[in-house]
XYZ file of N, CA, C and O in Angstrom:
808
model
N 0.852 -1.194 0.000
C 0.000 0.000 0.000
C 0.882 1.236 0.000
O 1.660 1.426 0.935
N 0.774 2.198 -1.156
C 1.530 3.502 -1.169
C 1.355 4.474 0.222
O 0.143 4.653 0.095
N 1.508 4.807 0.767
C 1.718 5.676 1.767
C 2.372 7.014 1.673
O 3.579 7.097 1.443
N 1.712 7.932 1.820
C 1.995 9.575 1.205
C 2.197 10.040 2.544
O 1.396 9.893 3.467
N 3.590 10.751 2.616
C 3.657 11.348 4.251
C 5.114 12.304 4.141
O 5.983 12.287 3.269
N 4.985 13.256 5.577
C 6.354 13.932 5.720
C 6.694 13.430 6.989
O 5.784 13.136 7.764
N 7.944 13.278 7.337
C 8.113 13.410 8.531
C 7.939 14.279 9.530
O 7.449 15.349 9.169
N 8.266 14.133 11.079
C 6.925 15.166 11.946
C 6.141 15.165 12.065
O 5.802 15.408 13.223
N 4.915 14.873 10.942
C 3.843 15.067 11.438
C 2.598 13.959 11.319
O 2.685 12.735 11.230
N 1.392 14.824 11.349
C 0.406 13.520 11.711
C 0.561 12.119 11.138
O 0.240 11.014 11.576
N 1.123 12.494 10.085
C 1.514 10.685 9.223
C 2.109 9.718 10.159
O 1.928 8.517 9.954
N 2.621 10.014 10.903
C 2.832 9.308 11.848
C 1.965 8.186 12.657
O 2.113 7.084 13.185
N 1.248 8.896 12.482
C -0.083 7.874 13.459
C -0.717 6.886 12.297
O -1.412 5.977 12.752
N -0.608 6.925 11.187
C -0.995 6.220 10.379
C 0.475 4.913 10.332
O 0.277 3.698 10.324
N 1.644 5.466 10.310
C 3.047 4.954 10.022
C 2.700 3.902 11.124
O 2.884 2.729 10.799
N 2.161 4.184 12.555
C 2.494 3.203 13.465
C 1.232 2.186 13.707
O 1.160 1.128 14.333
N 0.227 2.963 12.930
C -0.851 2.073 12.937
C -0.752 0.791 11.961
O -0.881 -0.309 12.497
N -0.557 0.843 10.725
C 0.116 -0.077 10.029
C 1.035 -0.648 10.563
O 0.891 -1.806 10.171
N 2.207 -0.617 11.433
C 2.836 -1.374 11.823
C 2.314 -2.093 12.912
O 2.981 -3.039 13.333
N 1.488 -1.880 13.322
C 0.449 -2.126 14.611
C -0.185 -3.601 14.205
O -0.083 -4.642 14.854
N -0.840 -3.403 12.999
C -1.740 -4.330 12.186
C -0.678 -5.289 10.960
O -1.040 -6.233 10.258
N 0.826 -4.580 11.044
C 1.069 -5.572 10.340
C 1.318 -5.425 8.899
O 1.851 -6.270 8.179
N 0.895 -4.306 8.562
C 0.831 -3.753 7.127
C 1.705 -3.213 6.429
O 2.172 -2.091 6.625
N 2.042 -4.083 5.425
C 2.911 -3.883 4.265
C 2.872 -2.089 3.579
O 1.851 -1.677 3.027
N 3.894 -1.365 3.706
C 3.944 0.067 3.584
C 5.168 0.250 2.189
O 6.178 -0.454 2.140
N 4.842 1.293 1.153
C 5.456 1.533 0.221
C 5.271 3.097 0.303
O 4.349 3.821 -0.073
N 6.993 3.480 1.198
C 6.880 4.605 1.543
C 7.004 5.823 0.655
O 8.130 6.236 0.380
N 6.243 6.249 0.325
C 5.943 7.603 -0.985
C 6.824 9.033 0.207
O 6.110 9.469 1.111
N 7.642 9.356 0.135
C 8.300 10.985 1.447
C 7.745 11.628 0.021
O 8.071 11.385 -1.141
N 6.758 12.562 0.594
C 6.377 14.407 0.277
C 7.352 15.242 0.688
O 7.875 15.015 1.779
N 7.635 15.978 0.170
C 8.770 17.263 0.157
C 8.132 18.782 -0.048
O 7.189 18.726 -0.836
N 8.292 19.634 0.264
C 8.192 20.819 -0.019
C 8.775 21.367 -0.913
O 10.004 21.435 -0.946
N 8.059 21.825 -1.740
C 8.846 23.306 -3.064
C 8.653 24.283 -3.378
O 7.562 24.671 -2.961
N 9.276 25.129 -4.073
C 8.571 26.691 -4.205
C 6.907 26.212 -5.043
O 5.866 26.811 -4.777
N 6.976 25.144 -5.966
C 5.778 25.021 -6.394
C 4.757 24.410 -5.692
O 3.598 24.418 -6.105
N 5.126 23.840 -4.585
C 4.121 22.705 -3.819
C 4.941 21.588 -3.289
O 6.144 21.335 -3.350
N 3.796 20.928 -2.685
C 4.513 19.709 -2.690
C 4.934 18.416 -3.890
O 4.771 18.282 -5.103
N 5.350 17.865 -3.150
C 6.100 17.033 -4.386
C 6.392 15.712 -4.198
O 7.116 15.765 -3.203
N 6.330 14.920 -4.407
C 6.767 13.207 -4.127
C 8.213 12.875 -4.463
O 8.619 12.915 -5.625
N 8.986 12.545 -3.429
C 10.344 12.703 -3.063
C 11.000 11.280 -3.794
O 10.646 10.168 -3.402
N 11.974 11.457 -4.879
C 12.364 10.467 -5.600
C 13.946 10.659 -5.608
O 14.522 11.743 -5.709
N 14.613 9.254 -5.468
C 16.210 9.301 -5.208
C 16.254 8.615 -6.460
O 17.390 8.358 -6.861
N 15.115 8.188 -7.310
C 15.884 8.019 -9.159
C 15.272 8.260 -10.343
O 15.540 7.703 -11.407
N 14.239 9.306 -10.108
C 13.798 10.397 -10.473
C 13.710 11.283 -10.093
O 13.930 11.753 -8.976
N 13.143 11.906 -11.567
C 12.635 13.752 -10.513
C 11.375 13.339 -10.119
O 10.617 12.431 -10.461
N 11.334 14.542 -9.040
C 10.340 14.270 -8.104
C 9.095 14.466 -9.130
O 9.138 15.274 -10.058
N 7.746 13.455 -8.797
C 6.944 14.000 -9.575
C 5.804 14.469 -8.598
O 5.679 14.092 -7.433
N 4.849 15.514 -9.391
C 3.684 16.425 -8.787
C 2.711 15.973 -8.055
O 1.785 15.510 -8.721
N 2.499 15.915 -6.212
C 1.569 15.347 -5.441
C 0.201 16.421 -5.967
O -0.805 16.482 -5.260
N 0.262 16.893 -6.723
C -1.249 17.882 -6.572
C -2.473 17.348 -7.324
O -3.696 17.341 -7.185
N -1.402 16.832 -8.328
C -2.228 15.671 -9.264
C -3.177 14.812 -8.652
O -4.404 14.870 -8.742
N -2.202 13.696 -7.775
C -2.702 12.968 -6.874
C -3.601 13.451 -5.673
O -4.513 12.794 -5.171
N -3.369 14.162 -5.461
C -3.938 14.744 -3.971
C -4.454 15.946 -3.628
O -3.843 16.458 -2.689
N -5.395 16.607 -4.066
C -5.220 18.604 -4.955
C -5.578 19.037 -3.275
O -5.839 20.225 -3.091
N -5.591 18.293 -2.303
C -5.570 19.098 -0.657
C -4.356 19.243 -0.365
O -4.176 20.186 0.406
N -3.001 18.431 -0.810
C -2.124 18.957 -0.956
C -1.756 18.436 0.808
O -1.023 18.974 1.638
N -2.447 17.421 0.885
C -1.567 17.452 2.708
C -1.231 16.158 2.962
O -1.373 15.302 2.090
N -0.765 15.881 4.140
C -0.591 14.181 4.368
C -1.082 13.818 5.582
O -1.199 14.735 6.394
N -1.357 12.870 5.877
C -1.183 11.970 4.752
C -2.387 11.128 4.195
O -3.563 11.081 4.557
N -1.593 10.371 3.032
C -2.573 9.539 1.756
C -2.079 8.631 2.064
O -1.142 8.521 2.854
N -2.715 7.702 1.401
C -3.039 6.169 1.056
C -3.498 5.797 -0.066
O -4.558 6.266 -0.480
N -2.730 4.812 -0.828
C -3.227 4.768 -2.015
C -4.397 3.035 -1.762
O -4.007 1.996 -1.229
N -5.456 3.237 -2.208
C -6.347 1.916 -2.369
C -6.159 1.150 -3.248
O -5.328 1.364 -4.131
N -7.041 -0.114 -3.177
C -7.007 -1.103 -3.964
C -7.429 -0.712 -5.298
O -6.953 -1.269 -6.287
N -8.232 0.146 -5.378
C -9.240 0.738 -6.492
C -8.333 1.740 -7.326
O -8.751 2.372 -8.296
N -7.084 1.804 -6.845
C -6.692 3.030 -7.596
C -6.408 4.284 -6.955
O -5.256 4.715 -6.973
N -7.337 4.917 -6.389
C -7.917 5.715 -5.735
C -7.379 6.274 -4.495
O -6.830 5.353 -3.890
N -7.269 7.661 -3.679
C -6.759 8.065 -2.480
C -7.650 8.380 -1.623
O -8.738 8.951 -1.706
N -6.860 7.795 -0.516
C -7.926 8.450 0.712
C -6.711 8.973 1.404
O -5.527 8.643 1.328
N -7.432 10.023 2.210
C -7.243 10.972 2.694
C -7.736 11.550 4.012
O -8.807 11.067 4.377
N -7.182 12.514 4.850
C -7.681 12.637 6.406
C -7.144 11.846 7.200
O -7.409 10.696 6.849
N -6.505 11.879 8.121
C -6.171 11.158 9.350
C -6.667 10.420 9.804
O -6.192 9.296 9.963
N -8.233 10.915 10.323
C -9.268 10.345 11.006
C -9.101 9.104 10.040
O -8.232 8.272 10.301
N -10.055 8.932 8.734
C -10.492 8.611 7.931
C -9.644 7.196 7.668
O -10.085 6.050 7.579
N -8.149 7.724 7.567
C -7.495 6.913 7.127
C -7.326 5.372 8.585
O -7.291 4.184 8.265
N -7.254 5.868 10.034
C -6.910 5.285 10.970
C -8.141 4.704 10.894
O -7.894 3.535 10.597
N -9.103 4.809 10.970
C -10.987 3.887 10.581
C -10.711 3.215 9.317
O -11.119 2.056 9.243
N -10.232 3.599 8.518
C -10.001 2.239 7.422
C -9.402 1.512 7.526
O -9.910 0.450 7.168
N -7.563 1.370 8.183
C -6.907 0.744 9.210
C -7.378 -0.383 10.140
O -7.069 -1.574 10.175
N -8.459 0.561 11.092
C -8.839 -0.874 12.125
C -10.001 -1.569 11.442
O -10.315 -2.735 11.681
N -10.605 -0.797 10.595
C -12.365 -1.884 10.190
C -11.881 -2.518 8.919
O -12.101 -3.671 8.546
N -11.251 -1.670 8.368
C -10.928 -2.876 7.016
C -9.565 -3.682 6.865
O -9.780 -4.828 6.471
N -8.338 -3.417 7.053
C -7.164 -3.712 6.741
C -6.907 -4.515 7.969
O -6.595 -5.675 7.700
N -6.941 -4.277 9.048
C -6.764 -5.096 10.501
C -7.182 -6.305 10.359
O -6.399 -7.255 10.340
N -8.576 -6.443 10.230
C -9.052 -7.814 10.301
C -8.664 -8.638 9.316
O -8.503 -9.849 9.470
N -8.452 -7.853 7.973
C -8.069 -8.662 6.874
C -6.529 -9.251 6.918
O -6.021 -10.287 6.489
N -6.047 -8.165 7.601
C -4.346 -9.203 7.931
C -4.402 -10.015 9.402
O -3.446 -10.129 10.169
N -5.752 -10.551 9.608
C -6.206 -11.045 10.836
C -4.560 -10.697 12.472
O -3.747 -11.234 13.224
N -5.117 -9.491 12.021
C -4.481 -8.942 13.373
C -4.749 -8.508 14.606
O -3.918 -8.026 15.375
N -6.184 -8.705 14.871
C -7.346 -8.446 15.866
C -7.419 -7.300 15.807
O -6.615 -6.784 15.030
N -8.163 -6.563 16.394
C -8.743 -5.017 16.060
C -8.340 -4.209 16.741
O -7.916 -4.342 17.889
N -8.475 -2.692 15.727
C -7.587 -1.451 16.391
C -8.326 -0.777 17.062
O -8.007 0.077 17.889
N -9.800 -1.259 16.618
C -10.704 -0.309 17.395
C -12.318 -1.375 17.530
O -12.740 -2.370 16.941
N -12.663 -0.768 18.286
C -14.164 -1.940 18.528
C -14.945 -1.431 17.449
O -15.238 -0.308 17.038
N -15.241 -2.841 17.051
C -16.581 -2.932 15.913
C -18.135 -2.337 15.823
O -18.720 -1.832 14.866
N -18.557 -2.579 17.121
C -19.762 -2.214 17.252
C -20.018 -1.932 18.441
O -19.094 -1.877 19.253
N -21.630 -1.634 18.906
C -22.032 -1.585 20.398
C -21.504 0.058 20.472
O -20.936 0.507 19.476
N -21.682 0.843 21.542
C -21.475 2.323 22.344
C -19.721 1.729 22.323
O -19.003 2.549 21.751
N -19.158 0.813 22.702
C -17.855 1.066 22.484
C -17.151 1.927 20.951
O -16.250 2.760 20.853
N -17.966 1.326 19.995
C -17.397 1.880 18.806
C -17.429 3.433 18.919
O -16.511 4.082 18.418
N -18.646 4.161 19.681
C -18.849 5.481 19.275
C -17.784 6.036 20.116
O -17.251 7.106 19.821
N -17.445 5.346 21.168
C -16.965 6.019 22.201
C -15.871 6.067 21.541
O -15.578 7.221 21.230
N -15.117 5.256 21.185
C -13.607 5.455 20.320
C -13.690 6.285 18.818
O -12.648 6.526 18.208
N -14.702 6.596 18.413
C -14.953 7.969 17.516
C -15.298 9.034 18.115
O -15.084 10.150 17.643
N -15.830 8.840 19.142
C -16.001 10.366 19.970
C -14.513 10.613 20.756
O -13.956 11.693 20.953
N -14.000 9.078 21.188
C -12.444 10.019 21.451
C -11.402 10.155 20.422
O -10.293 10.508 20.825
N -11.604 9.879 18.823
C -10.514 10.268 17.920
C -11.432 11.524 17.820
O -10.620 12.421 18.047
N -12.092 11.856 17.709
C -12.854 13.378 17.029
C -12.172 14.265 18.679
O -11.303 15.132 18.591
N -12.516 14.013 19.465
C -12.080 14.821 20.352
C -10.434 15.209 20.671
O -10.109 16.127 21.425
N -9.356 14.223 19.862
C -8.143 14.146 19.781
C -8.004 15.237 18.641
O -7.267 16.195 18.872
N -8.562 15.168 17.610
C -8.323 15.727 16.367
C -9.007 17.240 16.547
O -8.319 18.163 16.112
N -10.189 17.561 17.096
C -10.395 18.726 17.216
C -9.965 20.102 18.393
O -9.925 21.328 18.283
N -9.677 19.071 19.570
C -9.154 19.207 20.402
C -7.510 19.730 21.046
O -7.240 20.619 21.854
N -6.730 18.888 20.400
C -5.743 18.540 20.393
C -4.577 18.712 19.059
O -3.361 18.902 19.029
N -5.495 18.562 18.154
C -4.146 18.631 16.777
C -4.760 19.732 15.992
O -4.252 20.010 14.906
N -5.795 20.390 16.415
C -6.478 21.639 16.535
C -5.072 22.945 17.131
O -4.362 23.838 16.667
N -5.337 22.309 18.305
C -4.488 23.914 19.119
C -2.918 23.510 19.157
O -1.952 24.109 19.631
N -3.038 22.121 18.399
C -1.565 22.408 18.463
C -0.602 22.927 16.940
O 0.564 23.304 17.061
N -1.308 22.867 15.550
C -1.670 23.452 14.672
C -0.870 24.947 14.575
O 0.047 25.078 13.764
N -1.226 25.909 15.340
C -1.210 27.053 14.725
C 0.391 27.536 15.939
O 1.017 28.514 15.529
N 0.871 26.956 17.117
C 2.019 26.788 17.703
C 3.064 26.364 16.579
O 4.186 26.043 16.972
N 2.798 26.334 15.233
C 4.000 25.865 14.491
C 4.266 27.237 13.678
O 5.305 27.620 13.138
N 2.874 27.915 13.769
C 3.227 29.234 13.359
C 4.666 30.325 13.695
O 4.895 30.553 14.883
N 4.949 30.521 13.369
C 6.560 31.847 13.989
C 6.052 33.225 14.093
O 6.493 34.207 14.689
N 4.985 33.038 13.342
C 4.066 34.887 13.340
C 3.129 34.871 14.629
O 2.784 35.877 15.251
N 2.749 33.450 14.946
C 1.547 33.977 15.656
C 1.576 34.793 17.610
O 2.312 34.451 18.536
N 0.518 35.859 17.605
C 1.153 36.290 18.854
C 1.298 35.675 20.181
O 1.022 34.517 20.492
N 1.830 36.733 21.011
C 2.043 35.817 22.329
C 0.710 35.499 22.911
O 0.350 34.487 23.513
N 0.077 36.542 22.613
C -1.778 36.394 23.410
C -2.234 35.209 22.664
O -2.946 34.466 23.340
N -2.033 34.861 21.547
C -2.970 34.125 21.230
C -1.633 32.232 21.186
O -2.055 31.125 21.521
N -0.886 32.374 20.935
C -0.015 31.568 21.887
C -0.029 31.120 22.917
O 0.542 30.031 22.987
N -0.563 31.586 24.043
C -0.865 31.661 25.285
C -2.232 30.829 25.746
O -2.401 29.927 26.565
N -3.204 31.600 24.776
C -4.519 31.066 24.478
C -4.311 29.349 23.964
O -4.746 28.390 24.602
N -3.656 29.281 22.860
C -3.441 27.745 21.851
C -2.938 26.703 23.678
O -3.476 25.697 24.141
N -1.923 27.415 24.158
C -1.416 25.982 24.921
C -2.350 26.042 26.309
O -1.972 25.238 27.161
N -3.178 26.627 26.575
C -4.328 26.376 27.855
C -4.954 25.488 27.395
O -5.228 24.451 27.998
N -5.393 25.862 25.836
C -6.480 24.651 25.445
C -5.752 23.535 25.307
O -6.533 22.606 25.101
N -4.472 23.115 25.321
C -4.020 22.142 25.242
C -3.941 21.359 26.959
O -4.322 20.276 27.403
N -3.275 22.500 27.526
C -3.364 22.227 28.573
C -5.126 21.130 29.261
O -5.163 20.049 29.850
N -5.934 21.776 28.951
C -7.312 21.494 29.057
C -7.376 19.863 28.439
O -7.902 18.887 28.976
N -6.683 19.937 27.182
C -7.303 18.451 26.723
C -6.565 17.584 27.481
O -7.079 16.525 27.840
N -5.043 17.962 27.890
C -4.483 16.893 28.491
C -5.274 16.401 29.413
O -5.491 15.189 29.384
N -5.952 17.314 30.557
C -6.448 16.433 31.463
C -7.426 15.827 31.207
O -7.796 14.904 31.932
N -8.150 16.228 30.012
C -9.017 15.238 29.651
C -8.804 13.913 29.425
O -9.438 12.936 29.824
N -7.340 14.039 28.386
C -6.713 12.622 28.035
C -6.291 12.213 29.118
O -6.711 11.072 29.308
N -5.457 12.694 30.201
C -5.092 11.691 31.202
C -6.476 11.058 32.095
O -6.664 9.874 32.374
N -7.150 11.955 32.357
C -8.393 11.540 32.953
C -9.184 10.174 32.097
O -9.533 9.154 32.691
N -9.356 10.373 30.756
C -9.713 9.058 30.014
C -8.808 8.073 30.411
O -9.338 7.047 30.837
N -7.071 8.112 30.379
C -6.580 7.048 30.215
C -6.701 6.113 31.946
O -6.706 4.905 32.182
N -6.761 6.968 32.608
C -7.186 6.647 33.655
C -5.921 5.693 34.448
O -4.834 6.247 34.614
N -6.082 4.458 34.857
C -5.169 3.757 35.073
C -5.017 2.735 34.445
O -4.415 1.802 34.976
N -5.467 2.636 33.278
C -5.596 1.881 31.578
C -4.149 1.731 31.074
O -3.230 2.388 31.562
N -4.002 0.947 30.198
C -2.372 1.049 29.982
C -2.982 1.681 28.596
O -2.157 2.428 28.069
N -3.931 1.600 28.037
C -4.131 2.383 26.997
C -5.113 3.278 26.687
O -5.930 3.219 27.606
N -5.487 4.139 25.808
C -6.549 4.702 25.606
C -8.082 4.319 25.999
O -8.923 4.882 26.699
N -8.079 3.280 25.347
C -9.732 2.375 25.168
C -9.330 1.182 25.624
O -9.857 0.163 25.179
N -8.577 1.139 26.348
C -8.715 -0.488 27.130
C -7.215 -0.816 27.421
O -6.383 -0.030 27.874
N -6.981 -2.419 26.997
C -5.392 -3.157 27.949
C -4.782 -3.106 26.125
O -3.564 -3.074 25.945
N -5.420 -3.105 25.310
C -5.118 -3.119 24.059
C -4.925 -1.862 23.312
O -5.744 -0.954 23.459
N -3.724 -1.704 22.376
C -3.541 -0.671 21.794
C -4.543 -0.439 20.555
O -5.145 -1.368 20.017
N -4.643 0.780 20.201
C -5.934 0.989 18.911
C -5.379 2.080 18.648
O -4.488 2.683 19.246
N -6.154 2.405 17.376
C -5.558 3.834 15.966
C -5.862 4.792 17.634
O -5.120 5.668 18.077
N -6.708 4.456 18.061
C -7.029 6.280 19.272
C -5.428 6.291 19.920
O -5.114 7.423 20.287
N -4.482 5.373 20.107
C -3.232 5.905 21.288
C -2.108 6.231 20.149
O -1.091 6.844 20.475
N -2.344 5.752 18.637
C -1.389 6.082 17.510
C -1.281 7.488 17.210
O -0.305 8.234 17.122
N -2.656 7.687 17.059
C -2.774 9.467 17.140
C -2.469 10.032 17.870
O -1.763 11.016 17.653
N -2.943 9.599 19.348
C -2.670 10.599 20.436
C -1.078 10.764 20.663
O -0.515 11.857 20.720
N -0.516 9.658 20.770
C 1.128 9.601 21.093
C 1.738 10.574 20.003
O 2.533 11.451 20.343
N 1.386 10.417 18.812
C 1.998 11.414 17.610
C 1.642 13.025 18.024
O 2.394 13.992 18.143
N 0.695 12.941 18.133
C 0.861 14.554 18.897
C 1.408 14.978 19.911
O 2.261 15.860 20.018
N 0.794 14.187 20.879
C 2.209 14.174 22.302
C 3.345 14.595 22.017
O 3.918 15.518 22.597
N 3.827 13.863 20.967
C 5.252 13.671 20.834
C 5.778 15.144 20.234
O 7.003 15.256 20.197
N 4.927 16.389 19.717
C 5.107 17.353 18.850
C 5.515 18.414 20.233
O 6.039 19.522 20.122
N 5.056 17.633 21.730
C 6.014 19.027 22.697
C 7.243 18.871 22.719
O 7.637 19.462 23.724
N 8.398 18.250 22.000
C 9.637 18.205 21.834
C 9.952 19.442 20.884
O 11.112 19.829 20.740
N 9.282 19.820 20.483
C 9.401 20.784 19.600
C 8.879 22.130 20.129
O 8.777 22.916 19.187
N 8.596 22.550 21.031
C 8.273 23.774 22.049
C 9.114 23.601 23.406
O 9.150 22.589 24.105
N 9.857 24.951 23.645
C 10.454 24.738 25.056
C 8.897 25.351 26.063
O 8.845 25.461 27.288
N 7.910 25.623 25.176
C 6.625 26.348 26.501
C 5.523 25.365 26.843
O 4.758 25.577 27.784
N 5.428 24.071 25.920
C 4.592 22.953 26.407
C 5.462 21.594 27.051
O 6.300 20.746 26.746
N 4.755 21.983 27.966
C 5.609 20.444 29.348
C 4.374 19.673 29.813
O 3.314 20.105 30.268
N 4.855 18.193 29.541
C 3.990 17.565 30.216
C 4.093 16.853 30.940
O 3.785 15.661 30.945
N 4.722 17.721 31.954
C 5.038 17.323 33.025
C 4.168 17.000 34.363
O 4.304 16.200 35.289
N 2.930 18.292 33.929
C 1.470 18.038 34.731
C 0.754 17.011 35.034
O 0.108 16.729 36.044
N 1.052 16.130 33.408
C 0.262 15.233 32.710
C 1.313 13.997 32.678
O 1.460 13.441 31.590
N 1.963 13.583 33.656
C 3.011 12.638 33.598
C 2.647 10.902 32.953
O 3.468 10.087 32.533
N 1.323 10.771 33.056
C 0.804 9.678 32.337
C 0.459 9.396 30.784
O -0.051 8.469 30.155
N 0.937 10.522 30.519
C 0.699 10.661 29.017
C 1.836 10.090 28.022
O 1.664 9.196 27.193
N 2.946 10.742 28.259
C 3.908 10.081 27.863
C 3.897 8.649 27.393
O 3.886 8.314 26.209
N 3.900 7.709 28.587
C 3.846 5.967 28.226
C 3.071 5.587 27.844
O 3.062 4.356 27.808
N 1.820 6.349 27.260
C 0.612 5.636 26.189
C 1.576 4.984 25.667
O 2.203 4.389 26.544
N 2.082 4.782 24.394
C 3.124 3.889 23.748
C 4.332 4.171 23.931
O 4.611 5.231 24.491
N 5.530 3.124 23.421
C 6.777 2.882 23.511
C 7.384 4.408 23.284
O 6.683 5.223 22.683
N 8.611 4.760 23.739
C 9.160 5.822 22.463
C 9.477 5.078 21.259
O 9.176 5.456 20.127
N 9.946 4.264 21.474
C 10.716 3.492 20.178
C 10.096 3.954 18.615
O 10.828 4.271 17.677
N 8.609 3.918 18.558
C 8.022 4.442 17.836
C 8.372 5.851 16.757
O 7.924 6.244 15.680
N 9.409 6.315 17.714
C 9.821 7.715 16.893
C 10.695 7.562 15.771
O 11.063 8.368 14.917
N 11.035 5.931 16.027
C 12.090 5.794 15.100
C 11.512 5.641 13.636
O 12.150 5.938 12.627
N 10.176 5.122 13.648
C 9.502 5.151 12.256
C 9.662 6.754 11.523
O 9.977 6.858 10.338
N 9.438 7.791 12.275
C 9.030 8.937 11.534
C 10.216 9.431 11.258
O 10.271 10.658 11.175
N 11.718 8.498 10.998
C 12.518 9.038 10.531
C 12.992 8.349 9.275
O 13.886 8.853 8.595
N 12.372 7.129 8.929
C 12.121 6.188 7.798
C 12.061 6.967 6.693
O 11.861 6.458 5.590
């Protein structure tokens, strides 16, 4: 399966979810250019992601059909309901019943929440007031997330799922601010291994 991604960022949670389930990855690296992005080739020239992808973000997935999907969310739900079971790897996320919603109400709350306010902290323009503003609300979700994880070794249960792939990938983006510590939030961290970081340098 083609896999469209940069390093750093959210692709990540897709990178470890596939490895999670087992899944064969054909790593496509996106690059930046004065024209756009670009699909990163060591024996060609790079050729044009806009073609493929006209949102222009990562990461993608290329399907069986030909075809791209796209979105984070989107992509980690195709992951556990379709590709998981089919490489009979047991599931990333529950099938049915209020469990299922609950693990879409906590990726939607990760993604709007969380990779929301942490988003515009990559900015270099943006001000201190509203800087200030971005990491409270972060502050805020953490305790939400630690409060979910509770004394769980994972997100949604004793088992890992796409919800701790995402969450850990953002986590992992306060290495990159000396003003977000989560140090408050000391349970957050060991959702998953570090080891994991070593993919997003693949």
């Amino acid at each position: 399966m083609d896999f469209y991604f940069i390093p750093d960022t959210c692709a990540l949670a897709v990178h470890i979810a596939c490895h999670e389930a087992n899944i064969p990855l054909q790593l496509r690296e996106i690059e930046r250019s004065p024209t756009g992005l670009r699909i990163k080739s060591t024996t060609a020239l790079p050729s044009d992601y806009m073609s493929l992808n006209p949102k222009q973000k990562v990461p993608a997935i290329g399907l069986p059909n030909g075809s791209i999907l796209t979105e984070t969310q989107a992509i980690l739900q195709y992951i556990a309901w379709e590709l998981a079971p089919a490489a009979q790897n047991g599931d990333l996320l529950p099938k049915s019943g209020l469990e299922r919603w609950r693990a879409v109400e906590l990726l939607n709350f990760i993604t709007t929440e969380i990779h929301k306010a942490f988003s515009p902290l990559f900015n270099p323009d943006m001000s201190s007031k509203h800087r200030e503003r971005a990491i409270k609300d972060l502050g805020r979700a953490f305790t939400i997330l630690q409060d979910t994880l509770g004394e769980k070794e994972f997100l949604n249960g004793q088992e890992i799922s796409v919800i701790d792939c995402y969450a850990w990938t953002l986590l992992s983006w306060t290495r990159f601010f000396d003003d977000v510590d989560l140090a408050e939030w000391p349970s957050l961290p060991s959702l998953i291994p570090e080891w994991y970081a070593v993919l997003d340098d693949i």
